[in-house]
Coordinates of C-alpha atoms in Angstrom, one line a residue:
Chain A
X1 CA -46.9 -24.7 -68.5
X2 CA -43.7 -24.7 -67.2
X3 CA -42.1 -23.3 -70.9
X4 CA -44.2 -20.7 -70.5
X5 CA -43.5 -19.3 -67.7
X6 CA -40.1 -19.4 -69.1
X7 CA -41.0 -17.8 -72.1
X8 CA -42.9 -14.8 -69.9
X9 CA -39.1 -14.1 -68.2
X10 CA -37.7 -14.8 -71.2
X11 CA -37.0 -10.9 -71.8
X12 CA -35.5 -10.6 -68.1
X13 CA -32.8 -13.0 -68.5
X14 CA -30.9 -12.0 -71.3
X15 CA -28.0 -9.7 -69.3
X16 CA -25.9 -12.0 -69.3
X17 CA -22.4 -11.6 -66.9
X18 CA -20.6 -13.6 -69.4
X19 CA -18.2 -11.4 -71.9
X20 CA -18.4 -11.8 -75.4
X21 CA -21.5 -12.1 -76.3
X22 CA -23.7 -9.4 -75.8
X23 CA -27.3 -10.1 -76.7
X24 CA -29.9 -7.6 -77.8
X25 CA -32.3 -7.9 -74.9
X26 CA -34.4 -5.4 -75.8
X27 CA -35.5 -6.3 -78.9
X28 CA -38.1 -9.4 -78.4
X29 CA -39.3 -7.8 -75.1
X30 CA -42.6 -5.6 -76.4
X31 CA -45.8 -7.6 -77.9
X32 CA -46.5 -5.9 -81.2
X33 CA -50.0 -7.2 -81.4
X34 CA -52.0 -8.1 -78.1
X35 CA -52.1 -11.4 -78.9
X36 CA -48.2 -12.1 -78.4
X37 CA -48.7 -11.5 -74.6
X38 CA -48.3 -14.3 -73.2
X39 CA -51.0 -16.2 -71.0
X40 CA -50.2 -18.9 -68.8
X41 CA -52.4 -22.1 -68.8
X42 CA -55.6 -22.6 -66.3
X43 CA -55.7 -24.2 -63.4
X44 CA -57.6 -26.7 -62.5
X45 CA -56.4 -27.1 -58.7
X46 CA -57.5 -23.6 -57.3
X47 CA -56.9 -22.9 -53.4
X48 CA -59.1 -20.5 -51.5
X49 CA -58.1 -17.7 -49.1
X50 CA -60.0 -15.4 -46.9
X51 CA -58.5 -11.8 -46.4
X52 CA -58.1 -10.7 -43.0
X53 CA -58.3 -6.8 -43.1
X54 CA -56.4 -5.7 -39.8
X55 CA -53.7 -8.3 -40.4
X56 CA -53.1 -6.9 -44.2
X57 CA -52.6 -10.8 -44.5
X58 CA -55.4 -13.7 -46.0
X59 CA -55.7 -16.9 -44.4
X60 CA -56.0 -19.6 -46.5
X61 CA -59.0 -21.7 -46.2
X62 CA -58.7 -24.4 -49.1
X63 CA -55.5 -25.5 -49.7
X64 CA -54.8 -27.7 -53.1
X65 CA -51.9 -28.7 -54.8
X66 CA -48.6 -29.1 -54.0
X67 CA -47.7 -25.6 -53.5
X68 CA -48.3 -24.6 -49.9
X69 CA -45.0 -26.5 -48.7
X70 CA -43.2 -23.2 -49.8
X71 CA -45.9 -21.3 -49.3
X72 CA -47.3 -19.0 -46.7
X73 CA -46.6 -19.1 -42.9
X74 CA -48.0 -21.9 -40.3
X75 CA -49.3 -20.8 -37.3
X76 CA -51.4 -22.8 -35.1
X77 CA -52.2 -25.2 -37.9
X78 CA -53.3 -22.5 -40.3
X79 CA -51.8 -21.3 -43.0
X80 CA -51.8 -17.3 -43.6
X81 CA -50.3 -15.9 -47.0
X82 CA -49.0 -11.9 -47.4
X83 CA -49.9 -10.0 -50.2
X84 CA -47.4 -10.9 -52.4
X85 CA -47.7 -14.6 -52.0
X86 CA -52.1 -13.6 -52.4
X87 CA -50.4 -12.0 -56.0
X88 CA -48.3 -14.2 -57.0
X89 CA -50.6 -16.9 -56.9
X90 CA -53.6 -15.3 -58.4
X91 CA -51.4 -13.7 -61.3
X92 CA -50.9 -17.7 -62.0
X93 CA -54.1 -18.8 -61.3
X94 CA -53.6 -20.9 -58.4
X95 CA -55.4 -18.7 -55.8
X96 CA -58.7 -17.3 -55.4
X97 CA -59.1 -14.6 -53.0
X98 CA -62.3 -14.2 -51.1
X99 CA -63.6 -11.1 -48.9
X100 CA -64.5 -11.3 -45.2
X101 CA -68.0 -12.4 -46.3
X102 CA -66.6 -14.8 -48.6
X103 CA -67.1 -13.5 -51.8
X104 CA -64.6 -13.5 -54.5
X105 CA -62.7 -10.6 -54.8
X106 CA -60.8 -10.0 -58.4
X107 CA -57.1 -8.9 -59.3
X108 CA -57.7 -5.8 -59.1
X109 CA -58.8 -5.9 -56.1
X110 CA -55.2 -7.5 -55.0
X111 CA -53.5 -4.8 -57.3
X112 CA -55.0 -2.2 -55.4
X113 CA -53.9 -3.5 -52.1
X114 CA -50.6 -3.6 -53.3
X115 CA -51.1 0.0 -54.6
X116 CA -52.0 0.9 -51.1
X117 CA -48.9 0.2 -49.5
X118 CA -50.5 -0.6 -46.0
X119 CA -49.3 -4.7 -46.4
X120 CA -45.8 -3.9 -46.3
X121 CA -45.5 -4.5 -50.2
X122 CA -45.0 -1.9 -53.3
X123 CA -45.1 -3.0 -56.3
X124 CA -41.2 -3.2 -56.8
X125 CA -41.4 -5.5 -54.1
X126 CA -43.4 -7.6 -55.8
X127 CA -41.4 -7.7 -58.9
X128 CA -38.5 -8.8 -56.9
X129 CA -40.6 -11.3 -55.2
X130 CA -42.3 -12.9 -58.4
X131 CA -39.0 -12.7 -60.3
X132 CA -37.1 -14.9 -57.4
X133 CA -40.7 -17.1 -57.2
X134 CA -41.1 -18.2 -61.1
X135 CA -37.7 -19.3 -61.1
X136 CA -38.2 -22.4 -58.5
X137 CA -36.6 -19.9 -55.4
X138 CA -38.4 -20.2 -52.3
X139 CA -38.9 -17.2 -51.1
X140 CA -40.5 -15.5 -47.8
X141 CA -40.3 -12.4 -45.8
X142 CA -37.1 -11.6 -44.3
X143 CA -37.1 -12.9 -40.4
X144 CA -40.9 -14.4 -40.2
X145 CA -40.7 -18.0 -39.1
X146 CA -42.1 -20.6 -42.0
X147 CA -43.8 -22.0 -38.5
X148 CA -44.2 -21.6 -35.0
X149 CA -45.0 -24.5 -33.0
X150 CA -48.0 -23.7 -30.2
X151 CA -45.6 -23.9 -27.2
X152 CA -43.1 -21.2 -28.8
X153 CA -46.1 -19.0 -29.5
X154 CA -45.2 -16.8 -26.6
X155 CA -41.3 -16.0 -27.9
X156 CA -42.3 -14.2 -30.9
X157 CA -44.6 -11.7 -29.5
X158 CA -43.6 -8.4 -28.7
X159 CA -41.8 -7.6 -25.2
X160 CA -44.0 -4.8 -25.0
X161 CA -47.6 -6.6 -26.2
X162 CA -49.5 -7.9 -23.6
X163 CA -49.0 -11.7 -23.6
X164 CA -51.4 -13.9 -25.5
X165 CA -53.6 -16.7 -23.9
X166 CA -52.3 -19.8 -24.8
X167 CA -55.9 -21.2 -26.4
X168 CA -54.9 -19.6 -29.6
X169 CA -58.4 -17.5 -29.9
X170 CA -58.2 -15.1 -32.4
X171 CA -56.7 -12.4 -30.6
X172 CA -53.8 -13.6 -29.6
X173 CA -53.4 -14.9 -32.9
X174 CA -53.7 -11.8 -34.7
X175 CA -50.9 -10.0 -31.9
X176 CA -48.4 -12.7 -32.8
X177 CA -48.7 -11.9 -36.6
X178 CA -48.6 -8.0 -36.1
X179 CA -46.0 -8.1 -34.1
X180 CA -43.7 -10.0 -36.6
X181 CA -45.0 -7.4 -38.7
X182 CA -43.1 -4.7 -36.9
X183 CA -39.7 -6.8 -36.7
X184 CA -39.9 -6.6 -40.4
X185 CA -39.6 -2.9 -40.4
X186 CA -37.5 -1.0 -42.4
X187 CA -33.6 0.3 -41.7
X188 CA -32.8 3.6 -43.0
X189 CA -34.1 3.8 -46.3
X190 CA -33.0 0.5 -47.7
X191 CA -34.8 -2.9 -46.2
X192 CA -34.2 -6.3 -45.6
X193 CA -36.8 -7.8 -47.6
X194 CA -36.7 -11.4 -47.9
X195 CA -35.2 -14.4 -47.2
X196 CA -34.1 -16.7 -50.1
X197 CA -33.7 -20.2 -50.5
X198 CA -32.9 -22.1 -53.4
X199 CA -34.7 -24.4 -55.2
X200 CA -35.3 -27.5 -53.3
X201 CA -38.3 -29.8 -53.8
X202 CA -38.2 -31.6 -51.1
X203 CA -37.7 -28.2 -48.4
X204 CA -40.0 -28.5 -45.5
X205 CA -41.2 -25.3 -43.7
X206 CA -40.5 -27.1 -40.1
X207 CA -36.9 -27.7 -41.1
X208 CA -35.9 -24.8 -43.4
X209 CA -32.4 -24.4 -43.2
X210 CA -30.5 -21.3 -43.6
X211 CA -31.6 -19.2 -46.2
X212 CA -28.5 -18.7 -49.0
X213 CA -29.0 -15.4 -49.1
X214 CA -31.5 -12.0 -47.7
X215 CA -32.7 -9.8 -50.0
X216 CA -32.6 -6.0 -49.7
X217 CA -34.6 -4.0 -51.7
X218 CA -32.9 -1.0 -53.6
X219 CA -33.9 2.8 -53.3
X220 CA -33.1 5.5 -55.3
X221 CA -29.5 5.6 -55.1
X222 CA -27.0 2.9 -54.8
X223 CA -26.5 1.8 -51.0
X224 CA -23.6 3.8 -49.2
X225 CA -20.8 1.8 -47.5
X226 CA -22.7 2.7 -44.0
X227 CA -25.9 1.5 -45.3
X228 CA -24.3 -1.8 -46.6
X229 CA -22.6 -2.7 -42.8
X230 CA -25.7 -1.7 -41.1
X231 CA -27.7 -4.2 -43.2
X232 CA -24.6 -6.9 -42.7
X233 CA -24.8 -6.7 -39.3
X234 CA -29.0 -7.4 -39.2
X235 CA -28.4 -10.2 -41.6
X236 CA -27.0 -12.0 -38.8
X237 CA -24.1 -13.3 -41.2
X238 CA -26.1 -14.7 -44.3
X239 CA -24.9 -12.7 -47.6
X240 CA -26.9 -10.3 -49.2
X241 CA -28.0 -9.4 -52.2
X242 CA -29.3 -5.9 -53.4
X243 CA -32.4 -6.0 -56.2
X244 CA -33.1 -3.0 -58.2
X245 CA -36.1 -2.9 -59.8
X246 CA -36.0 -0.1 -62.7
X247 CA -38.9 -0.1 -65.2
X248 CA -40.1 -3.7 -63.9
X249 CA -36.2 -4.5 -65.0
X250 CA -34.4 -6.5 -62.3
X251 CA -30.6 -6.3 -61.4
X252 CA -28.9 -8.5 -58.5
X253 CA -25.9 -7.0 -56.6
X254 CA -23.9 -8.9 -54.2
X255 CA -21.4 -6.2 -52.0
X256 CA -19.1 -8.9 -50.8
X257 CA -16.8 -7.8 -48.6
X258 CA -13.1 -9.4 -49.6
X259 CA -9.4 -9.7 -48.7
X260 CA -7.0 -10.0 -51.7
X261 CA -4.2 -12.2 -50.8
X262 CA -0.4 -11.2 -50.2
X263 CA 1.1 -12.2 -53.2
X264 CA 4.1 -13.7 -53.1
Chain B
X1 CA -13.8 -14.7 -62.1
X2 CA -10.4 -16.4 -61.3
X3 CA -7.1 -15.4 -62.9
X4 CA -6.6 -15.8 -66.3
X5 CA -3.2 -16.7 -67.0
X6 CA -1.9 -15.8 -70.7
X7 CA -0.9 -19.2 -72.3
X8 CA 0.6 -22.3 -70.9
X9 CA 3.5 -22.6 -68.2
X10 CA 2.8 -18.7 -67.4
X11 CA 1.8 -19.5 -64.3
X12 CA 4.4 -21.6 -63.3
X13 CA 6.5 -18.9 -64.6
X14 CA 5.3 -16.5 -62.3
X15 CA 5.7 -18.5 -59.5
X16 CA 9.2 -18.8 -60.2
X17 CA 9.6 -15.3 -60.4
X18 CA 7.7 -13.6 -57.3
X19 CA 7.0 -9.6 -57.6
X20 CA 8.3 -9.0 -54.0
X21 CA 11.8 -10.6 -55.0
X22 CA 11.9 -8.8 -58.3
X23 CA 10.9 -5.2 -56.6
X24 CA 13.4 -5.4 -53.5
X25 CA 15.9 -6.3 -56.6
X26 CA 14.7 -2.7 -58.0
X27 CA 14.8 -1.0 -54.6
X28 CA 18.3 -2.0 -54.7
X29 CA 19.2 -1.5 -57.9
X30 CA 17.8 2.1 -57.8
X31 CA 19.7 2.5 -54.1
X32 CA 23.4 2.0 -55.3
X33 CA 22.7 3.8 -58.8
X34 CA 21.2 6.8 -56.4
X35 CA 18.5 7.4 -59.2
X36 CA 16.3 10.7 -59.3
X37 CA 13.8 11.0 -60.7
X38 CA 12.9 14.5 -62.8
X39 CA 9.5 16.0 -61.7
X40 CA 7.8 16.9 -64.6
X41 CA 4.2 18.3 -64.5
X42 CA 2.6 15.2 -62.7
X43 CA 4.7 12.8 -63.7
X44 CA 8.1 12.0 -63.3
X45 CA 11.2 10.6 -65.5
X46 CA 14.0 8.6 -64.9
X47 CA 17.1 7.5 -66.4
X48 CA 17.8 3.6 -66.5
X49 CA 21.1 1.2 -66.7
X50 CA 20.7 -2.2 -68.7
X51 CA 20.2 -3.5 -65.3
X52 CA 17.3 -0.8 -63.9
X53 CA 15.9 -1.3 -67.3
X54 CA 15.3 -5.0 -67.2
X55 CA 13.8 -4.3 -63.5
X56 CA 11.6 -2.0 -64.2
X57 CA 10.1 -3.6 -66.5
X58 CA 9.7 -6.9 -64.6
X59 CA 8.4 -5.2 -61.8
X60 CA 5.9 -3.6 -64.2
X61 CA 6.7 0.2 -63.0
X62 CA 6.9 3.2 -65.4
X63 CA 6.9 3.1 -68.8
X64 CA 9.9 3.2 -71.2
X65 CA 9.9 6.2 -73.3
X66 CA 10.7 5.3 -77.0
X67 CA 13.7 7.8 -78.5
X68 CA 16.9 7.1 -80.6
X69 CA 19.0 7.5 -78.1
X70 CA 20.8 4.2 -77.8
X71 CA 23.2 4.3 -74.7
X72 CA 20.3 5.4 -72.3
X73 CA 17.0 4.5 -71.3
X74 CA 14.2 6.9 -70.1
X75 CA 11.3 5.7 -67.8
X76 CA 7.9 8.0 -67.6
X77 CA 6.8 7.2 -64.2
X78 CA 3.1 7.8 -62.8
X79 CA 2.8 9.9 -60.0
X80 CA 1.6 7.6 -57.5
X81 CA 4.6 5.4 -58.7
X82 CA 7.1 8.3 -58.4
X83 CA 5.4 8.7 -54.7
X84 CA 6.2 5.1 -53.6
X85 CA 9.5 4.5 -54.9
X86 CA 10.4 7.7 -52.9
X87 CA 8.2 7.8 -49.9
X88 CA 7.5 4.2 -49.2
X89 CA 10.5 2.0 -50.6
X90 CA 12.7 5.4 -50.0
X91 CA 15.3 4.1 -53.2
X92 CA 14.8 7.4 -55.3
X93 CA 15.4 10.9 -55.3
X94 CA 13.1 13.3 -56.6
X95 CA 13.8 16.8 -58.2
X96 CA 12.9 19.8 -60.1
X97 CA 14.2 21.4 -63.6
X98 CA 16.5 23.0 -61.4
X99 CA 18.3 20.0 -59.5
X100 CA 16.6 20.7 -56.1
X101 CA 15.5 18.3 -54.2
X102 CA 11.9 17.8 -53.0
X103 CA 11.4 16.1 -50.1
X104 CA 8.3 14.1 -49.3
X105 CA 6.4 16.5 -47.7
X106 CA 6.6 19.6 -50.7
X107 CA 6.2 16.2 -53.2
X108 CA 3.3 15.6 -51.2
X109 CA 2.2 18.9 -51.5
X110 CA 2.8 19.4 -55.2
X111 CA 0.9 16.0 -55.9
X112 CA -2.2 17.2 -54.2
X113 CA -2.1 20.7 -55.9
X114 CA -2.1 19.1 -59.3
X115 CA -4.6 16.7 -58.1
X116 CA -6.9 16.8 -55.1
X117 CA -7.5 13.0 -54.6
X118 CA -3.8 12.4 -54.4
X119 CA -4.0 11.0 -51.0
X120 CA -6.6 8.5 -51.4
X121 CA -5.5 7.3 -55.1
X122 CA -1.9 6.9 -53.5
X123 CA -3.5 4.7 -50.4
X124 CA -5.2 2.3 -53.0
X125 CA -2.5 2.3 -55.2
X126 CA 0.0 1.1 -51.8
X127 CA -2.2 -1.0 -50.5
X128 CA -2.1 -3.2 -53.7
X129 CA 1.8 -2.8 -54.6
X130 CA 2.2 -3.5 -50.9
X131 CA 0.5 -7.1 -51.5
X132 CA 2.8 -7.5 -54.2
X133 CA -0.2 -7.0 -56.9
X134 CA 1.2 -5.0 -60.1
X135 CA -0.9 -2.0 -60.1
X136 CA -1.4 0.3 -63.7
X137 CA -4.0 2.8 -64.9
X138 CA -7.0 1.7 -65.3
X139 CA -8.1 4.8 -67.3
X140 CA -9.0 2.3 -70.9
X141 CA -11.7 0.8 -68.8
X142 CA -12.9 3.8 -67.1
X143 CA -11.7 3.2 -63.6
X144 CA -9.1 4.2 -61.5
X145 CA -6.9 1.6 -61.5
X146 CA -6.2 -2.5 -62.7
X147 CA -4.7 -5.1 -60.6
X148 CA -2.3 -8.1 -62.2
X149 CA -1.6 -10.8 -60.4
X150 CA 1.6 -10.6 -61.7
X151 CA 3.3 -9.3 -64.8
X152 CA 0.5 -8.3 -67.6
X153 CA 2.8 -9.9 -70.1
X154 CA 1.8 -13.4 -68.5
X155 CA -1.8 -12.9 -66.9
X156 CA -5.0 -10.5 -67.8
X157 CA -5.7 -8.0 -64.6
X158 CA -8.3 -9.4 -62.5
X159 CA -9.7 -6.5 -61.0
X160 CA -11.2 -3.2 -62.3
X161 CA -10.3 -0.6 -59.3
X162 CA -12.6 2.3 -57.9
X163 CA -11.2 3.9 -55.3
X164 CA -14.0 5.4 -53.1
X165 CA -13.5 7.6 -49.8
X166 CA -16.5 8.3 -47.4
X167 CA -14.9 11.4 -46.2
X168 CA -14.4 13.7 -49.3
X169 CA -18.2 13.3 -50.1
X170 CA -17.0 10.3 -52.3
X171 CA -14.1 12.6 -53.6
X172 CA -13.6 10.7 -57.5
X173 CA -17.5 11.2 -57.4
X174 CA -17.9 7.1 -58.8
X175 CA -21.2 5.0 -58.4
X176 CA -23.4 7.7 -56.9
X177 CA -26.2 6.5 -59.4
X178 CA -27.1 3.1 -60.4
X179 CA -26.5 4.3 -64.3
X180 CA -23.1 4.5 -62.9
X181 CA -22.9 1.0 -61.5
X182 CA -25.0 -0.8 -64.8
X183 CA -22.3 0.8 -66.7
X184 CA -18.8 0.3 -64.3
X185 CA -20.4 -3.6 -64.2
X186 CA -21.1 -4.0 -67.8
X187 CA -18.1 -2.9 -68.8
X188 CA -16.0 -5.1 -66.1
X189 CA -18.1 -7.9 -67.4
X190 CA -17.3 -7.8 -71.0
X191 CA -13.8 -7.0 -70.3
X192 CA -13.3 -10.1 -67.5
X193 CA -12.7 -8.0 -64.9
X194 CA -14.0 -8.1 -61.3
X195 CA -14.9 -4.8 -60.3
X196 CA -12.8 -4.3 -56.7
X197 CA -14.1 -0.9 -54.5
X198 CA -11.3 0.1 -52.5
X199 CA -13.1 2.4 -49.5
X200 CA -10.6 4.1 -47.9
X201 CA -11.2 5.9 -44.3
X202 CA -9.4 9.4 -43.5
X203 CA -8.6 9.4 -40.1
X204 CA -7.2 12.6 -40.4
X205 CA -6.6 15.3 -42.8
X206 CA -3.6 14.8 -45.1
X207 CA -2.5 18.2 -47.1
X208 CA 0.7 19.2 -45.5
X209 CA 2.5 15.7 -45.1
X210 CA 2.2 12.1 -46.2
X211 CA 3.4 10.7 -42.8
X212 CA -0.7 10.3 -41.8
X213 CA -1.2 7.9 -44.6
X214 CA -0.5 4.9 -42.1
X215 CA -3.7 5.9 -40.3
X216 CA -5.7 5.5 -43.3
X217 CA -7.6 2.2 -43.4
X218 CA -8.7 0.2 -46.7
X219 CA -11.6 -2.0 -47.1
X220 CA -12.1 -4.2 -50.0
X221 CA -15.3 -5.1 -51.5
X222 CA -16.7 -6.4 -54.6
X223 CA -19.3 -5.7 -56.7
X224 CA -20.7 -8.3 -58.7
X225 CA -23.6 -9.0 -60.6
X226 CA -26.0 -11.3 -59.8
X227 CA -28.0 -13.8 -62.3
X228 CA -30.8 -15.8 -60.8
X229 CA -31.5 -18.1 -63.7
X230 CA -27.8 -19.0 -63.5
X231 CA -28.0 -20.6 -60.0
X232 CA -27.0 -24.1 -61.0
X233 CA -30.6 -26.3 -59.8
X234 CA -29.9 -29.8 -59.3
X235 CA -33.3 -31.1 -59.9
X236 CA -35.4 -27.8 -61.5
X237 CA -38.7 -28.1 -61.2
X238 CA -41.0 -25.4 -60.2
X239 CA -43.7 -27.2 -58.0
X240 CA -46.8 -25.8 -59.3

């Protein structure tokens, strides 16, 4: 299973930074015949999730498999996913999303969310996401704690929300979530989108660690030297990294600011 | 990338052989031969001893010009070297077809009037020599300028140079457009160059004299490229 997932990225990972060799990327990257896409293997272990319309989030109500460690946020002893986690795992099988009355909703149905744009996710997003995802990263929005202990509850909501009861009802819950929605807004035109952590199997969401780097999603034109410090100084000194997504074609930058030495 | 030195004991050969020590030789060496240089278009040539010779082309400035004439030596200097071996280490003269004198301020001038980014190339191009970096065109890879570590005989340059300015609405008109970037970084890859973006900040406008240069501040940043499936995993495994 694992090869193929390799073989799916295969077509993604060929621009090399090494010189030299320069290998023809493009040429193994379109199926000719339908059957040459590839299709990843079924799952046997499939977790459950219920969508939660106002939050744009699901919560997930059947958890199997090993995956959830790097998965989705904790609060109160639940676990809630965002779209692109939903997506992720039900390209691959591992996820089965079900509407408010419980009944299953298909890939499109995700697809379209996305298309939407009202869960803070385009499809670029996504890409960038997915990409970082099938390659053992663990990845989750920029700034969201993996888990908030009940006591803390309080700190994360909004100055400006009224405060939440402590009994964690479903109210208070859902103001807690939104308004870690809104720290996640955008600056200028560029965003901080994630925060990335490398591959580590034995990463616990209570003890995370520092990310190794945030993510900013590209736009349109490459980011100006005011954009770049602007988004330095909200990364709260962990590097970033730029992804632009062209034509589902994904390219990491890292601005890095440097002093060359006096030379003797 | 690090530096690539050219061949064994090179970079012990550098060491024992610093830039700065070889250019203050050059400063004085042009000093008590009271060199000037003749201003010629954008360029500028100048006339070389055994001695000058042998400096100039350990400090990597100038090119020799190739003729028949065997008891003197021509260098074709570039005009931001002209600039600094007359405005910033002050040890040549510069003049015209007609043996006047420019001082800084009309070379200044003239530089800018035969090209309008003068003032910012200059900055980057100083605030490289300055840190003893050898500094040549960087026109055969498509940028502005190359860095060497030390003499390109004994080590490949290390960076490929844009020099970018905020102020002039990005004046050399470099990386507005990704295309731009994927082709500056694939190029700088396949060459083994590290692509180096010197922004440099106006404080105040420049066209009538060189003295407001000192206000001007650099800021180096890289670019680089970024591989996910390079990261080195010490136990890879994908959980699920």
């Amino acid at each position: 299973m694992e090869a193929d997932k390799w073989a799916s990225f295969s077509e993604e990972t060929s621009d090399s930074e090494g010189y030299g060799e320069d290998p023809d990327d493009d040429d193994h990257c379109c199926a000719y015949a339908s059957t040459d896409i590839p299709k990843l293997q079924f799952r046997k272990d499939i977790s459950r999730s219920r969508w939660l319309d106002p939050l744009g989030m699901a919560e997930v109500v059947e958890r199997k498999g090993g995956l959830w460690t790097t998965t989705g946020i904790v609060r109160n002893g639940k676990i809630y996913c965002f779209i692109e986690e939903i997506l992720y795992l039900a390209e691959i099988g591992a996820l089965r999303l079900l509407s408010k009355d419980d009944t299953p909703l298909s890939l499109e149905h995700v697809y379209n969310k996305v298309g939407e744009g009202k869960s803070g996710c385009s499809l670029e997003y996504y890409e960038a996401y997915k990409h970082l995802k099938s390659l053992g990263y663990i990845v989750r929005r920029h700034g969201i704690p993996w888990s908030v202990r009940r006591s803390k509850v309080n700190c994360f909501v909004n100055q400006d929300t009224p405060e939440p009861a402590q009994s964690g009802d479903e109210e208070s819950r859902n103001s807690v979530l939104i308004s870690e929605m809104i720290n996640n807004m955008q600056i200028g035109g560029l965003r901080l989108a994630f925060d990335v952590y490398p591959p580590n199997s034995r990463f616990r969401k209570s003890a995370p660690g520092d990310p190794c780097f945030v993510l900013c999603l590209a736009s349109e034109y490459p980011p100006s030297k005011e954009e770049i410090e602007d988004l330095e100084r909200h990364s709260h000194g962990i590097p970033l990294k730029f992804c632009l997504v062209e034509h589902g074609r994904l390219n990491f930058f890292s601005f890095n600011k440097v002093e060359l030495p006096i030379l003797p | 990338m690090g530096s690539r030195w050219k061949g064994k004991g090179a970079e012990v050969k550098a060491l024992a052989d610093p830039i700065s020590e070889i250019i203050s030789q050059l400063q004085s060496s042009l000093i008590s031969s009271n060199s000037k240089g003749l201003l010629s278009g954008t360029g500028v040539l100048l006339k070389a001893d055994a001695e000058l010779t042998d400096l100039l082309n350990r400090a990597c400035f100038g090119r020799p010009r190739v003729t028949s004439e065997k008891n003197e030596q021509w260098f074709q200097l570039s005009t931001e070297e002209a600039f600094y071996l007359q405005y910033s280490l002050n040890c040549i003269k510069i003049v015209d077809h007609d043996d006047t004198e420019l001082n800084s301020d009309e070379l200044w001038k003239h530089m800018i009037s035969r090209r309008e980014n003068f003032p910012i190339l200059f900055k980057a191009f100083s605030h490289l020599r300055s840190k003893n970096w050898v500094v040549r065109s960087g026109s055969q890879y498509g940028v502005d300028f190359v860095a060497y570590r030390h003499h390109p005989a004994l080590v490949h340059s290390q960076y490929a140079v844009l020099v970018l300015s905020a102020q002039d609405g990005n004046a050399n008109g470099r990386l507005k457009v990704w295309s731009d970037f994927h082709c500056t970084l694939r190029l700088c890859g396949s060459v083994a160059k590290t692509l180096l973006i010197l922004n440099i900040e106006e404080q105040q406008s420049c066209a009538t004299s060189p003295s407001c240069l000192d206000n001007y501040v650099v800021e180096e940043r890289t670019i680089t490229r970024w591989s996910p499936e390079q990261v080195k995993i010490n136990s890879y495994l994908i959980l699920y």
